[in-house]
Amino acid sequence: MPLSSQWDIEAYVSVHLVQEMLIKAGIPKRLGGMICWHPEFRIKVPKIDGTGFTEKKVDFLIEDHTRHVSFLIEVKSAKQRINDEARFQLVEKYLYRSNIKFGVLIDPFSIEIYEYGQSKPKARFEIEDPNHIEPLATFLKTFLETVKMRTIAIHTSKGGVGKTTLTINMAYELAKQGNKVLVVDLDDQANASLSLGVNKADEIDAASSLEEVERILDSFEERQELVEFLLECVEKDFDYRKYIHSSSFNTYLENRDGKVDVLPGSYKTKSHSLEEVASGEKRLDKGLLKLAGEYDYCLIDTPPTYNRITWNGIFAAQYIVIPSQMEYLSVYGIRNPIRKTREVREDTGEARGIILGIVPMMTDNTTKIVKTILALVEKNFPNIPLLTKVERATDIREASYQRVPISVRAEHTSKAGGVAKQLADLTRDIVERIDSLESEKGV
Ligand SMILES: Nc1ncnc2c1ncn2[C@@H]1O[C@H](COP(=O)(O)OP(=O)(O)O)[C@@H](O)[C@H]1O
Ligand SMILES: [Mg+2]
């Protein structure tokens, strides 16, 4: 059946095919700052005589913060169909110059999705009938689901409760399951960076004098890490790879796609660096869009205080996991993160700050008091589930001194097996909870 001549007009294709597809795929024009279409998005291209830049317009930039993915769209008509010229313009000009990873080419006959740096389309779909949007919308949604990243902040307003321990061990467990994981260290104590082997812990241990330690610490001055990532992520030529390091945990992983990378911090992580910056508490969220498709999970280790750096974690995280020791005082401490994140949940239509649950940390099952406290938690926070508990075990402390994941220690020391299993179970518990929340939302 021949298409009606309206499809020869690009503007018609844009409204009736592209915009309909986005809406049906659950990407509305605007959603609480979480989703945004930028039509006629301008991109600077250098002039051929090298005397500056000219601006080119691409039909759309779509920013989907609910999945941490952004992409460009170029619309073609039935008359001016997708061809190699259009593919070149999209990939080598627009994606390259805008530093955006994904680009979509669409005409009334097909849709092609490109990733910068790859010659073949990452996904392609034949459109049987451009009047029937549903299959096309499903195709786009499925694609976005494959490149999306899940972000989880490990947070509570108390120190020493096991935030960092959870972060690094969950990262390893997720990587064991074949996930690419990024750990973001927001704490200026940088324990996660040290444990994950990117902060010269071995050298510091081996140092024989104070001067030597100072020299090692001074070397972070030159390194591009968290604070520079937050400051520089809005720049045009921003390359996230410069700030991200491979964790020493990767040496323990079998080669099954999984890996742990780190966006490390150090004493340089100070919130005053962001004071002069507009929307300085949303920089991490912005920066994470740039690494779309690179990671399956991003785990954010947070400090126990509420400063601008901590807020960066809360605004970037879809999900929050709250570790708590089973003491009366700690139980009241849980209120803080729940209250502080409430507004974020409301403002973002629950795209951010969803509390996955409370992890009872360092429990000691033999005592009656733990049971009383567990009952108290359940009574006070009835809508927030208790996740798999992690018992107190000296092996966790040992593993953290050795800078190995507890599960690697447990392969050598059988008595570490108990807590290692609990951390593996907890990680699965968390993934299952996210799966079920997302399937309820219909994604
Ligand atoms: N389940 C556990 N059993 C024993 N010690 C633990 C356990 N979890 C954490 N620890 C230890 O408690 C200390 C504080 O943990 P950490 O993860 O650094 O807490 P936070 O990041 O909340 O300050 C560390 O020395 C860590 O090794
Ligand atoms: Mg910590």
XYZ file of C-alpha atoms and ligand atoms in Angstrom:
471
model
C 0.000 0.000 0.000
C 1.561 3.329 -1.011
C 1.938 5.957 1.695
C -0.034 9.176 1.459
C 1.973 12.135 0.192
C 1.905 13.783 3.636
C 4.750 11.507 4.632
C 6.900 13.321 2.085
C 6.860 16.328 4.413
C 9.444 16.191 7.187
C 7.366 18.269 9.588
C 4.499 15.806 9.222
C 6.808 12.888 9.986
C 8.124 14.771 12.991
C 4.683 15.331 14.506
C 2.873 12.153 13.527
C 5.664 9.633 13.739
C 8.497 10.884 15.936
C 6.643 12.860 18.582
C 3.891 10.244 18.792
C 6.517 7.540 19.177
C 8.217 9.386 22.044
C 4.944 9.951 23.885
C 3.807 6.365 23.413
C 7.216 5.149 24.595
C 6.662 7.029 27.869
C 8.911 9.993 27.067
C 6.662 13.048 27.354
C 7.814 16.529 26.365
C 8.481 17.370 30.004
C 8.354 15.438 33.252
C 9.365 17.131 36.489
C 12.812 18.043 35.165
C 13.446 14.344 34.585
C 12.539 14.150 30.900
C 12.964 16.955 28.408
C 12.799 17.356 24.624
C 15.016 20.031 23.117
C 13.728 20.632 19.565
C 16.077 22.233 17.033
C 19.023 21.511 19.264
C 22.011 23.619 18.230
C 25.432 22.097 17.703
C 28.632 23.995 16.963
C 30.588 22.799 13.940
C 33.969 24.348 13.061
C 34.072 26.443 9.918
C 36.016 24.963 7.050
C 38.486 27.868 7.024
C 39.108 27.422 10.735
C 37.905 30.899 11.645
C 35.403 29.830 14.258
C 32.168 27.909 14.403
C 28.791 27.754 12.704
C 25.673 26.426 14.370
C 23.825 23.430 12.971
C 20.454 22.275 14.163
C 19.553 18.699 14.830
C 15.822 17.955 15.093
C 15.793 16.849 18.738
C 17.932 16.257 21.754
C 16.044 14.047 24.199
C 17.209 13.923 27.811
C 15.783 11.060 29.828
C 17.057 11.366 33.397
C 14.792 8.548 34.552
C 17.074 6.153 32.693
C 20.198 8.340 32.611
C 20.161 8.325 28.806
C 20.240 11.141 26.240
C 20.076 10.922 22.442
C 19.747 13.000 19.304
C 17.032 12.468 16.691
C 17.234 13.373 12.996
C 13.951 13.113 11.107
C 13.725 12.205 7.428
C 10.708 12.053 5.118
C 9.450 9.397 2.705
C 10.997 11.461 -0.076
C 14.323 12.275 1.572
C 14.958 8.930 3.144
C 17.720 7.758 5.430
C 20.890 7.267 3.390
C 24.634 7.224 3.980
C 24.813 10.973 3.746
C 22.298 11.283 6.596
C 24.169 8.627 8.562
C 27.418 10.553 8.173
C 25.804 13.816 9.259
C 24.280 12.232 12.340
C 27.225 10.195 13.547
C 30.350 12.002 12.394
C 28.997 15.509 12.696
C 26.230 15.742 15.278
C 27.172 12.969 17.698
C 30.848 13.789 17.409
C 30.506 17.532 17.831
C 27.899 17.393 20.604
C 29.691 14.650 22.525
C 26.413 12.732 22.850
C 26.609 8.989 22.569
C 23.372 7.898 20.883
C 21.635 9.139 17.752
C 18.404 8.109 16.065
C 17.638 8.343 12.341
C 14.031 7.894 11.418
C 11.922 8.025 8.266
C 8.463 6.509 7.607
C 10.071 3.175 6.626
C 12.651 2.499 9.301
C 14.430 3.652 12.431
C 18.163 3.232 13.031
C 19.964 3.889 16.300
C 23.692 4.654 16.274
C 26.279 4.769 18.994
C 29.187 7.105 18.382
C 32.319 5.234 17.384
C 30.522 2.229 15.926
C 29.884 1.826 12.218
C 26.912 -0.531 12.354
C 23.606 0.592 13.847
C 23.189 -0.530 17.437
C 19.530 -1.266 16.730
C 17.288 -1.096 13.664
C 13.568 -1.569 13.066
C 11.463 -1.759 9.895
C 8.290 0.293 10.163
C 5.467 -1.619 8.529
C 2.947 1.164 8.673
C 3.832 4.647 9.991
C 0.200 5.094 11.001
C 0.695 2.342 13.596
C 3.021 3.729 16.218
C 2.751 1.024 18.880
C 5.412 -1.420 17.574
C 7.822 1.452 16.950
C 7.291 2.855 20.450
C 7.925 -0.604 21.907
C 11.128 -0.875 19.894
C 12.414 2.467 21.228
C 11.474 1.630 24.798
C 13.199 -1.746 24.569
C 16.329 -0.074 23.252
C 16.349 2.485 26.058
C 15.911 -0.274 28.607
C 19.024 -2.011 27.293
C 21.189 1.104 27.643
C 19.713 2.543 30.821
C 21.637 2.712 34.055
C 20.281 2.051 37.529
C 21.553 4.407 40.204
C 21.557 3.482 43.871
C 22.806 5.692 46.699
C 23.854 4.011 49.926
C 22.945 6.611 52.440
C 22.085 7.447 56.004
C 23.004 10.337 58.242
C 25.173 8.256 60.531
C 28.828 7.331 60.133
C 30.375 3.936 60.777
C 27.233 1.957 59.994
C 28.622 0.152 56.964
C 27.731 2.404 54.005
C 31.093 1.971 52.354
C 31.228 -1.740 53.152
C 27.866 -2.218 51.465
C 28.791 -0.089 48.474
C 31.993 -1.875 47.564
C 30.699 -5.380 48.219
C 27.470 -4.812 46.331
C 29.534 -3.437 43.451
C 31.564 -6.629 43.367
C 28.484 -8.865 43.581
C 26.781 -6.997 40.741
C 29.929 -7.284 38.637
C 30.071 -11.029 39.372
C 26.646 -11.272 37.807
C 28.036 -9.703 34.629
C 27.101 -6.073 35.281
C 29.248 -3.083 34.506
C 29.299 -1.082 37.711
C 30.464 2.417 38.474
C 31.110 3.370 42.100
C 30.927 7.088 42.822
C 32.709 8.088 46.023
C 31.158 11.236 47.476
C 32.810 10.980 50.877
C 35.920 13.098 51.421
C 37.197 10.303 53.671
C 37.457 8.363 50.391
C 37.207 4.956 52.021
C 35.483 3.477 48.991
C 38.249 4.758 46.690
C 40.894 3.329 49.031
C 39.168 -0.047 49.307
C 38.625 -0.273 45.568
C 42.343 0.219 45.013
C 42.341 3.545 43.214
C 43.727 5.769 45.983
C 47.255 4.405 46.367
C 46.442 2.609 49.610
C 49.295 0.138 49.031
C 51.790 2.940 48.579
C 50.522 4.741 51.657
C 50.804 1.506 53.674
C 54.343 0.971 52.446
C 55.465 4.555 53.057
C 58.293 4.816 55.567
C 57.982 8.458 56.509
C 55.445 11.169 56.960
C 56.995 13.097 54.077
C 56.474 10.147 51.817
C 52.806 9.911 52.805
C 52.408 13.607 52.147
C 54.012 13.276 48.750
C 51.573 10.511 47.858
C 48.613 12.575 49.042
C 49.883 15.597 47.127
C 49.764 13.570 43.943
C 45.944 13.631 44.102
C 46.201 17.359 43.494
C 46.937 16.612 39.836
C 44.397 13.834 39.423
C 41.043 14.419 37.805
C 38.489 12.890 40.136
C 35.023 13.473 41.561
C 35.243 17.176 42.230
C 36.609 17.939 38.747
C 33.958 15.665 37.221
C 31.245 17.716 38.926
C 32.780 21.013 37.840
C 33.617 20.056 34.269
C 30.774 17.743 33.203
C 28.834 20.542 31.515
C 31.713 21.487 29.230
C 31.439 20.675 25.537
C 34.536 18.529 25.240
C 33.936 16.736 28.550
C 35.309 13.186 28.399
C 34.166 11.164 31.415
C 36.886 8.554 30.875
C 39.505 10.937 32.238
C 37.910 10.864 35.687
C 37.106 7.169 35.985
C 39.514 4.464 37.151
C 39.448 0.691 37.012
C 39.144 -0.974 40.430
C 41.657 -3.526 41.687
C 38.596 -5.709 42.435
C 38.555 -6.477 38.698
C 41.577 -8.746 39.127
C 39.335 -11.153 41.062
C 36.565 -11.262 38.478
C 36.267 -13.995 35.884
C 35.932 -12.505 32.468
C 32.152 -12.387 32.130
C 31.546 -8.795 31.054
C 31.253 -7.576 34.616
C 33.566 -4.871 35.953
C 33.885 -2.310 38.707
C 35.050 1.197 37.862
C 35.409 4.089 40.265
C 34.854 7.804 40.126
C 37.129 8.433 43.098
C 37.304 11.192 45.632
C 39.894 12.378 48.111
C 40.397 15.220 50.587
C 39.706 17.444 47.555
C 36.002 16.578 47.777
C 34.789 19.743 49.479
C 31.323 21.136 48.990
C 32.524 24.747 48.842
C 33.986 23.964 45.409
C 30.398 23.866 44.170
C 29.128 26.940 45.949
C 29.520 29.308 43.020
C 28.059 26.811 40.582
C 24.445 27.144 39.405
C 22.395 24.028 40.300
C 25.595 22.751 41.877
C 23.736 19.938 43.621
C 22.574 18.466 40.302
C 25.934 18.141 38.618
C 26.340 14.415 39.193
C 22.943 13.791 37.618
C 23.991 15.844 34.582
C 27.367 14.156 34.335
C 25.920 10.652 34.520
C 23.891 11.351 31.350
C 27.192 11.581 29.493
C 28.093 7.992 30.213
C 24.856 6.524 28.910
C 25.209 2.924 27.812
C 28.537 2.443 29.559
C 27.326 1.047 32.908
C 24.414 -1.060 34.129
C 24.610 0.148 37.717
C 25.990 3.183 39.462
C 26.444 2.846 43.237
C 26.934 6.071 45.132
C 28.716 6.044 48.486
C 27.730 9.079 50.532
C 29.025 10.978 53.549
C 26.811 11.021 56.658
C 26.310 14.798 56.532
C 24.069 16.878 54.264
C 26.214 19.150 52.168
C 26.132 20.019 48.476
C 28.166 16.942 47.617
C 25.722 14.642 49.442
C 22.810 16.296 47.652
C 24.491 15.497 44.367
C 24.141 11.840 45.314
C 20.521 12.201 46.351
C 19.517 14.065 43.187
C 21.287 11.545 40.988
C 20.014 8.350 42.616
C 16.850 6.619 41.507
C 17.057 4.426 44.573
C 18.281 4.753 48.149
C 19.457 1.938 50.397
C 19.674 2.788 54.102
C 22.030 0.757 56.266
C 21.351 0.878 59.975
C 22.818 -0.756 63.006
C 20.341 -2.368 65.303
C 20.566 0.047 68.207
C 17.809 2.273 69.491
C 19.585 5.484 68.507
C 20.339 4.278 64.996
C 16.702 3.485 64.439
C 15.800 7.106 65.000
C 18.604 8.077 62.620
C 16.700 6.382 59.798
C 14.126 9.154 59.908
C 16.601 11.675 58.602
C 17.248 10.197 55.148
C 13.571 9.340 54.785
C 12.531 12.922 55.479
C 15.303 14.513 53.460
C 14.476 12.526 50.353
C 10.715 12.980 50.527
C 10.716 16.235 48.583
C 12.936 14.770 45.893
C 10.482 11.888 45.464
C 7.573 14.261 45.159
C 9.290 16.710 42.794
C 10.447 14.040 40.392
C 7.304 11.935 40.213
C 9.233 9.204 42.058
C 11.983 9.129 39.448
C 14.468 9.838 42.262
C 14.889 9.015 45.918
C 12.846 5.801 46.075
C 13.837 4.041 49.302
C 14.429 0.388 48.513
C 14.732 -0.580 52.126
C 16.713 -0.671 55.317
C 19.639 -3.045 55.700
C 20.061 -4.236 59.286
C 23.831 -4.025 59.667
C 26.163 -5.752 62.074
C 23.364 -7.667 63.690
C 24.112 -10.325 66.199
C 21.251 -12.716 66.053
C 21.724 -14.255 69.454
C 20.666 -11.164 71.327
C 17.093 -10.490 72.174
C 17.549 -6.758 71.773
C 18.098 -7.077 68.018
C 14.717 -8.717 67.677
C 13.108 -5.955 69.689
C 14.739 -3.320 67.510
C 13.784 -5.093 64.297
C 10.206 -5.054 65.536
C 10.555 -1.359 66.359
C 11.826 -0.581 62.834
C 8.989 -2.516 61.253
C 6.459 -0.689 63.401
C 7.855 2.805 62.745
C 8.525 2.478 59.046
C 5.849 0.081 57.873
C 6.113 1.015 54.190
C 9.843 0.595 54.014
C 10.976 -3.009 53.760
C 13.741 -4.558 55.794
C 16.274 -6.051 53.413
C 18.555 -9.036 53.977
C 20.556 -8.453 57.149
C 24.324 -8.471 57.382
C 25.679 -9.940 60.605
C 28.627 -8.665 62.557
C 31.771 -10.474 61.453
C 35.416 -9.694 62.028
C 36.091 -10.979 58.514
C 34.450 -7.870 57.080
C 36.963 -5.719 58.874
C 39.768 -8.023 57.749
C 38.578 -7.942 54.137
C 38.505 -4.172 54.257
C 42.102 -4.062 55.604
C 43.172 -6.420 52.837
C 41.136 -4.396 50.337
C 39.412 -7.446 48.916
C 35.699 -8.086 48.497
C 34.350 -10.217 51.333
C 33.304 -12.836 48.813
C 36.927 -13.312 47.670
C 38.048 -13.638 51.286
C 35.330 -16.243 51.784
C 36.765 -18.344 48.946
C 39.850 -18.753 51.153
C 38.515 -18.444 54.682
C 35.443 -20.565 55.114
C 34.193 -18.736 58.209
C 33.778 -15.579 56.097
C 31.197 -17.506 54.072
C 28.270 -16.490 56.239
C 28.508 -12.736 55.758
C 29.679 -13.186 52.170
C 26.471 -15.062 51.434
C 24.420 -12.420 53.212
C 25.947 -9.688 51.057
C 25.352 -11.708 47.883
C 21.748 -12.386 48.952
C 21.255 -8.731 49.831
C 22.462 -7.685 46.384
C 20.035 -10.112 44.716
C 17.277 -8.912 47.027
C 17.917 -5.327 45.914
C 17.991 -6.221 42.211
C 14.727 -8.146 42.552
C 13.095 -5.220 44.302
C 14.140 -2.859 41.522
C 12.962 -5.334 38.871
C 9.568 -5.561 40.505
C 9.241 -1.778 41.021
C 10.124 -1.185 37.382
C 7.750 -3.821 36.094
C 4.955 -2.201 38.151
C 5.770 1.062 36.407
C 5.410 -0.784 33.132
C 8.948 -0.451 31.843
N 28.981 -6.528 59.254
C 30.090 -6.030 59.781
N 30.740 -6.686 60.768
C 31.847 -6.179 61.299
N 32.410 -5.018 60.963
C 31.806 -4.308 59.984
C 30.621 -4.766 59.359
N 30.257 -3.852 58.414
C 31.174 -2.870 58.485
N 32.107 -3.136 59.410
C 33.258 -2.305 59.796
O 32.763 -1.129 60.419
C 33.551 -0.010 60.088
C 32.664 1.079 59.483
O 32.130 0.610 58.250
P 32.006 1.540 56.978
O 31.489 0.705 55.889
O 33.288 2.266 56.731
O 30.894 2.551 57.499
P 30.443 3.991 56.942
O 30.807 4.043 55.498
O 28.963 4.016 57.178
O 31.150 5.027 57.750
C 34.619 -0.511 59.130
O 35.783 -0.740 59.839
C 34.059 -1.819 58.598
O 35.073 -2.725 58.232
Mg 31.957 5.434 54.470
